[in-house]
GROMACS .gro file of N, CA and C in nm:
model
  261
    1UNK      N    1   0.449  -1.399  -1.317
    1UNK     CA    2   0.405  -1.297  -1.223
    1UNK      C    3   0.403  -1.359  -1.083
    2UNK      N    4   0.460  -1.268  -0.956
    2UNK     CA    5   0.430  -1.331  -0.818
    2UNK      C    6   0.272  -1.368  -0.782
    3UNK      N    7   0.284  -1.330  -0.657
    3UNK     CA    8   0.131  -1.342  -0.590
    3UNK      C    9   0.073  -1.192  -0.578
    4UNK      N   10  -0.029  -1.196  -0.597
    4UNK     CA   11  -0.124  -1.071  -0.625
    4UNK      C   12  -0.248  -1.058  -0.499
    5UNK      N   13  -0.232  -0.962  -0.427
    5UNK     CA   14  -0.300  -0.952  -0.332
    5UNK      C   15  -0.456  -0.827  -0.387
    6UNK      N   16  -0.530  -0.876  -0.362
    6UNK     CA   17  -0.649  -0.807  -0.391
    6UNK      C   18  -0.744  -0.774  -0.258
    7UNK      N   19  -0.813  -0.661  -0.277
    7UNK     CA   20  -0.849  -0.578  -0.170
    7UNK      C   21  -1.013  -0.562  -0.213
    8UNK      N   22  -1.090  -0.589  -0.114
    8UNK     CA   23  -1.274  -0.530  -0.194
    8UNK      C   24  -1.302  -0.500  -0.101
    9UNK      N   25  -1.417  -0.410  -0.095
    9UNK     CA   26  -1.534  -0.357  -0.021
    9UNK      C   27  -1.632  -0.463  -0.004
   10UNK      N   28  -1.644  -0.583  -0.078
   10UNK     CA   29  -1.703  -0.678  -0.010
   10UNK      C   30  -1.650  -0.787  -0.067
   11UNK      N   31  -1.740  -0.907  -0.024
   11UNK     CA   32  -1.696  -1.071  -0.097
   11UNK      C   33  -1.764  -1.082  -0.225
   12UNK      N   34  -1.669  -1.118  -0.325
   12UNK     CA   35  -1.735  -1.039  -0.486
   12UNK      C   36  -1.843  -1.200  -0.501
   13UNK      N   37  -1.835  -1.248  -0.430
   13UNK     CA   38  -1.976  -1.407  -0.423
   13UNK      C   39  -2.083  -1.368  -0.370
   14UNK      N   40  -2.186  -1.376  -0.390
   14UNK     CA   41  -2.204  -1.369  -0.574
   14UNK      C   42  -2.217  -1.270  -0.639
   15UNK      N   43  -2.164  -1.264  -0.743
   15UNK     CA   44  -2.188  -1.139  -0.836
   15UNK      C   45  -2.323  -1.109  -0.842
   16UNK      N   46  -2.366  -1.046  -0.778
   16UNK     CA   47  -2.546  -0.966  -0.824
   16UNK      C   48  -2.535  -0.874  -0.807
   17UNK      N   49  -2.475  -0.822  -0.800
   17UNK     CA   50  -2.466  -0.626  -0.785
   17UNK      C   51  -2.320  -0.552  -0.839
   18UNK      N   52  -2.378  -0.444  -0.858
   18UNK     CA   53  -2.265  -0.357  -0.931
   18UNK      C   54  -2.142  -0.394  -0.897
   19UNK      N   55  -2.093  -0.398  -0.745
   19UNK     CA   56  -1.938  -0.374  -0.690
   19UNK      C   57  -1.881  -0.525  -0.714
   20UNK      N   58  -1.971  -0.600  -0.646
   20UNK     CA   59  -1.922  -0.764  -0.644
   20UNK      C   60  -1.919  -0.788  -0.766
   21UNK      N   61  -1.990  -0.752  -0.889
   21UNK     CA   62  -1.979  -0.801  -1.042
   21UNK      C   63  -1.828  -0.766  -1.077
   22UNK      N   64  -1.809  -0.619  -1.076
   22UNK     CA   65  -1.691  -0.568  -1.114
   22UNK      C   66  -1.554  -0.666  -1.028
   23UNK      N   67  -1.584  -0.681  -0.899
   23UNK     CA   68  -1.504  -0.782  -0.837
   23UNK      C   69  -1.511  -0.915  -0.893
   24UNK      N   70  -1.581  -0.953  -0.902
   24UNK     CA   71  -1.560  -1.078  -0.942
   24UNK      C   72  -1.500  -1.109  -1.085
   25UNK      N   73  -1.481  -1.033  -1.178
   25UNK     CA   74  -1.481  -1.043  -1.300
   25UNK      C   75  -1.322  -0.999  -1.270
   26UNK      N   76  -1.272  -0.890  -1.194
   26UNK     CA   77  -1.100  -0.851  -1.152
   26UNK      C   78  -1.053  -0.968  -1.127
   27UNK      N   79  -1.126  -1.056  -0.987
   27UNK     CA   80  -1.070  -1.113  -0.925
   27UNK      C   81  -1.058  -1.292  -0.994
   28UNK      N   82  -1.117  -1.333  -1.120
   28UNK     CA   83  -1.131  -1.422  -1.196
   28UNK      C   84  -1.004  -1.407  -1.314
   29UNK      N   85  -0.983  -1.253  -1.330
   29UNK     CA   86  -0.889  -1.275  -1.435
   29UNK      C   87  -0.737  -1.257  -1.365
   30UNK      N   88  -0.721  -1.201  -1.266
   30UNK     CA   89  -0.617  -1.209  -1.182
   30UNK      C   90  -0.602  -1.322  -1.179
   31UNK      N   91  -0.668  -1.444  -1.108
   31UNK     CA   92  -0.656  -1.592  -1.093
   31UNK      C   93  -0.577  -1.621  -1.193
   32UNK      N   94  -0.603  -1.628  -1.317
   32UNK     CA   95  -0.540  -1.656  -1.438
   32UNK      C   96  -0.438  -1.612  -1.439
   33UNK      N   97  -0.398  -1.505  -1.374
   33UNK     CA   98  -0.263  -1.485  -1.396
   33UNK      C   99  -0.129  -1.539  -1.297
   34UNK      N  100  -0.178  -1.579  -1.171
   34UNK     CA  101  -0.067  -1.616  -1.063
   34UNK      C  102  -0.209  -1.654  -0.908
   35UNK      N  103  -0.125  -1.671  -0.813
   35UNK     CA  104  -0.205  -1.678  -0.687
   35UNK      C  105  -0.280  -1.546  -0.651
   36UNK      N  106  -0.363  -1.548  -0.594
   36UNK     CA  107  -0.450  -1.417  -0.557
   36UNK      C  108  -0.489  -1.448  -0.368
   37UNK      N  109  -0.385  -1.350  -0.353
   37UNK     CA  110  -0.502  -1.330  -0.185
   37UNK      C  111  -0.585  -1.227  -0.156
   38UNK      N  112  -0.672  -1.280  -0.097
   38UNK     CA  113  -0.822  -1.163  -0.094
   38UNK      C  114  -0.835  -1.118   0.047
   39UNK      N  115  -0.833  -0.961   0.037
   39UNK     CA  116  -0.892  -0.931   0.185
   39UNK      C  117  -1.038  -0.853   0.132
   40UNK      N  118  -1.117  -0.875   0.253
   40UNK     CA  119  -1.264  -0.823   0.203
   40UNK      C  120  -1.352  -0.800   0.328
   41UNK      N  121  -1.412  -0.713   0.307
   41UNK     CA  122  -1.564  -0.687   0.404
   41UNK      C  123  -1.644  -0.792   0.378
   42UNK      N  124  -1.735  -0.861   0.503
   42UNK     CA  125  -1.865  -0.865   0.480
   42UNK      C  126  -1.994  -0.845   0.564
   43UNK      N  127  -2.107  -0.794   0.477
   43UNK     CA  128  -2.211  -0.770   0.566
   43UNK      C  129  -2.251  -0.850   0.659
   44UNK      N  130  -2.264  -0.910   0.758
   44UNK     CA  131  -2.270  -0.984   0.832
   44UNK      C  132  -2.245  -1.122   0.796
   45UNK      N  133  -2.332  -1.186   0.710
   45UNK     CA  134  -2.348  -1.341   0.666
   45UNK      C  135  -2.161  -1.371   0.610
   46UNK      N  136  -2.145  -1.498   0.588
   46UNK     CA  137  -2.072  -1.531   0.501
   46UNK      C  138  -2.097  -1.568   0.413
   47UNK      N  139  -2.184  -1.546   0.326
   47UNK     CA  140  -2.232  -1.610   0.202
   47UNK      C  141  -2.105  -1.562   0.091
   48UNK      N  142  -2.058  -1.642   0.030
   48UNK     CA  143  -1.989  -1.665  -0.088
   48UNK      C  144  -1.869  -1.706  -0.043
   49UNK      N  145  -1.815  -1.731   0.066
   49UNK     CA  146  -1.713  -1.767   0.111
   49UNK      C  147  -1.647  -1.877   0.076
   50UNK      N  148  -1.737  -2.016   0.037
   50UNK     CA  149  -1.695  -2.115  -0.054
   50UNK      C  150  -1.618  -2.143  -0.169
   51UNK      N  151  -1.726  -2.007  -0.273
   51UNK     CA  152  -1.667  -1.959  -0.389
   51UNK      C  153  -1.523  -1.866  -0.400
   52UNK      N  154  -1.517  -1.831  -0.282
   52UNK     CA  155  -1.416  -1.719  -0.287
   52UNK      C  156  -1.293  -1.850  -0.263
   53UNK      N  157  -1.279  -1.927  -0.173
   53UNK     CA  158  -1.181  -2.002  -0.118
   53UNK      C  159  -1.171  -2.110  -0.290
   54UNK      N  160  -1.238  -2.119  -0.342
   54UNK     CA  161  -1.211  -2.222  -0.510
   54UNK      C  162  -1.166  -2.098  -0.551
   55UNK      N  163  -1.137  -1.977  -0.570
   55UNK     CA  164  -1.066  -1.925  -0.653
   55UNK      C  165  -0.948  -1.852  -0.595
   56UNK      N  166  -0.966  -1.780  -0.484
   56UNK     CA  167  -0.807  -1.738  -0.409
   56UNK      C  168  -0.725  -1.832  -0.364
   57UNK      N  169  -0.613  -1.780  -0.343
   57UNK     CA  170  -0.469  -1.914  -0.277
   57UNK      C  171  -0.533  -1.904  -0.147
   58UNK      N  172  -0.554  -1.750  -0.066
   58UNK     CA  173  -0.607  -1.705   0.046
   58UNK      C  174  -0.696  -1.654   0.073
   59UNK      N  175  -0.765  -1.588   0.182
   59UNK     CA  176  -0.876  -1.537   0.205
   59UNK      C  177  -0.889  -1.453   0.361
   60UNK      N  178  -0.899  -1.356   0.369
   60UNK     CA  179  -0.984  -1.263   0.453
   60UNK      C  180  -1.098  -1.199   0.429
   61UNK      N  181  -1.187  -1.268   0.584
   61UNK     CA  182  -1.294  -1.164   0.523
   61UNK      C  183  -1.364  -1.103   0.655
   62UNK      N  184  -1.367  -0.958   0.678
   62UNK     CA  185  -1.354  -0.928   0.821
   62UNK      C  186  -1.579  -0.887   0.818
   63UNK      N  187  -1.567  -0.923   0.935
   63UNK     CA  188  -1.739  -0.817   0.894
   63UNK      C  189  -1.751  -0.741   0.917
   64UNK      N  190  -1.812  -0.627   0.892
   64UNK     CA  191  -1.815  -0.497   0.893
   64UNK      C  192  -1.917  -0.458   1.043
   65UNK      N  193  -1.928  -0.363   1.134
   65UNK     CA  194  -1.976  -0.377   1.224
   65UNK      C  195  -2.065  -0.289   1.201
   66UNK      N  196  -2.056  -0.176   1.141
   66UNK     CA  197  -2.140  -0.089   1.147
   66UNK      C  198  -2.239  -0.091   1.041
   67UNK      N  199  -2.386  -0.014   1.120
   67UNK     CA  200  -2.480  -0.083   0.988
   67UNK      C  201  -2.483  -0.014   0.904
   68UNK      N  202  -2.566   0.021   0.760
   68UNK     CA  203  -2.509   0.076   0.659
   68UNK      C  204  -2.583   0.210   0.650
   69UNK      N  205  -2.721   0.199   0.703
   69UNK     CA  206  -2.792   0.328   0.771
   69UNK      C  207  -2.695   0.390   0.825
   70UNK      N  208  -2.667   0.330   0.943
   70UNK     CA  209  -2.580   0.433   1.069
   70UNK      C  210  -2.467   0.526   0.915
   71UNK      N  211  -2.387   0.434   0.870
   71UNK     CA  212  -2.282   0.471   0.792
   71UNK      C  213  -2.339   0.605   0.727
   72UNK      N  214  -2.433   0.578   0.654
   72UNK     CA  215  -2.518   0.666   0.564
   72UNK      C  216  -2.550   0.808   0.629
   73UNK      N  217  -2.596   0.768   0.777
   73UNK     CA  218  -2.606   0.907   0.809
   73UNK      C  219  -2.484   1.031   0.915
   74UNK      N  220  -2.395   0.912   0.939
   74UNK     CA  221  -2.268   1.025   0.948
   74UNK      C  222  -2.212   1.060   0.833
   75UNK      N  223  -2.199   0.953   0.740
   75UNK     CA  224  -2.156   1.022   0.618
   75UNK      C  225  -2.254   1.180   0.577
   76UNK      N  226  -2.364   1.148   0.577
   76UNK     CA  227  -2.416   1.326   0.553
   76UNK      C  228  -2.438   1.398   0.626
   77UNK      N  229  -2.426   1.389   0.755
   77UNK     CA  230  -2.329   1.512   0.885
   77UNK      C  231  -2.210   1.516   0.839
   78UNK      N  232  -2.090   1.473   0.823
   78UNK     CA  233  -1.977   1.481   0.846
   78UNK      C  234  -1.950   1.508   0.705
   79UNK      N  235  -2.036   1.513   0.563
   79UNK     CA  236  -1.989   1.552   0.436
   79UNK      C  237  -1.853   1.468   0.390
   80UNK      N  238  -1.882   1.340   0.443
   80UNK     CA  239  -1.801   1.217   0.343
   80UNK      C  240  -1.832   1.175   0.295
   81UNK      N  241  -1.823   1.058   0.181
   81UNK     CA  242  -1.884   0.951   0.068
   81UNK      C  243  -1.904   0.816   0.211
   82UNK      N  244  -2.048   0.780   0.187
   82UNK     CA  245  -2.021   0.721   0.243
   82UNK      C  246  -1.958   0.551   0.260
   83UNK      N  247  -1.887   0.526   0.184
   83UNK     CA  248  -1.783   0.421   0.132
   83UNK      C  249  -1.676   0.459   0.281
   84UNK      N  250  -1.653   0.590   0.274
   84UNK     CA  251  -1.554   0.591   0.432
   84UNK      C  252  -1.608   0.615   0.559
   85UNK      N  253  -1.741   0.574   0.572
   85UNK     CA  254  -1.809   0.629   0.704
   85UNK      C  255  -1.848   0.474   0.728
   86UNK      N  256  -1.856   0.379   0.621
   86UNK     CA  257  -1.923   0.262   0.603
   86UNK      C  258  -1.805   0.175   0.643
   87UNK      N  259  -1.700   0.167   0.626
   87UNK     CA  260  -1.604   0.088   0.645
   87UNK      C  261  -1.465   0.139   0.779
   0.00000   0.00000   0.00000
């Protein structure tokens, strides 16, 4: 298999929550299969960034600017999920 580019809503380090679990567990068995480059959100900090660079060939990880309140409440004016008001 080539190189496999993978995409998240955040940095799946560390797995403690729903999205990053499910990420991390994609992005572990992908590894196994060929190189993996990661593009990703993160909430401000870089925390897991270490972990992410021991398992991808590559790495992006942009921070997200907007806060997740703000996101939250155009998302329910504007009647979007807010996953697209957030990012």
């Amino acid at each position: 298999m080539g190189e496999i580019l993978f995409l998240a809503h955040r940095v799946p380090f560390p797995p403690d929550r729903g999205d990053r679990i499910r990420s991390h567990h994609l992005l572990k068995a992908l590894a196994r299969l060929g190189p993996v480059h990661v593009g990703c959100f993160a909430d401000g900090d870089r925390a897991g960034e270490a972990a992410l660079a021991q398992v991808a060939a590559s790495h992006c990880i942009v921070p997200r600017t907007k806060p997740l309140p703000l996101a939250g409440i155009e998302a329910v004016l504007a009647g979007k999920p807010v996953s697209l008001t957030a990012f």
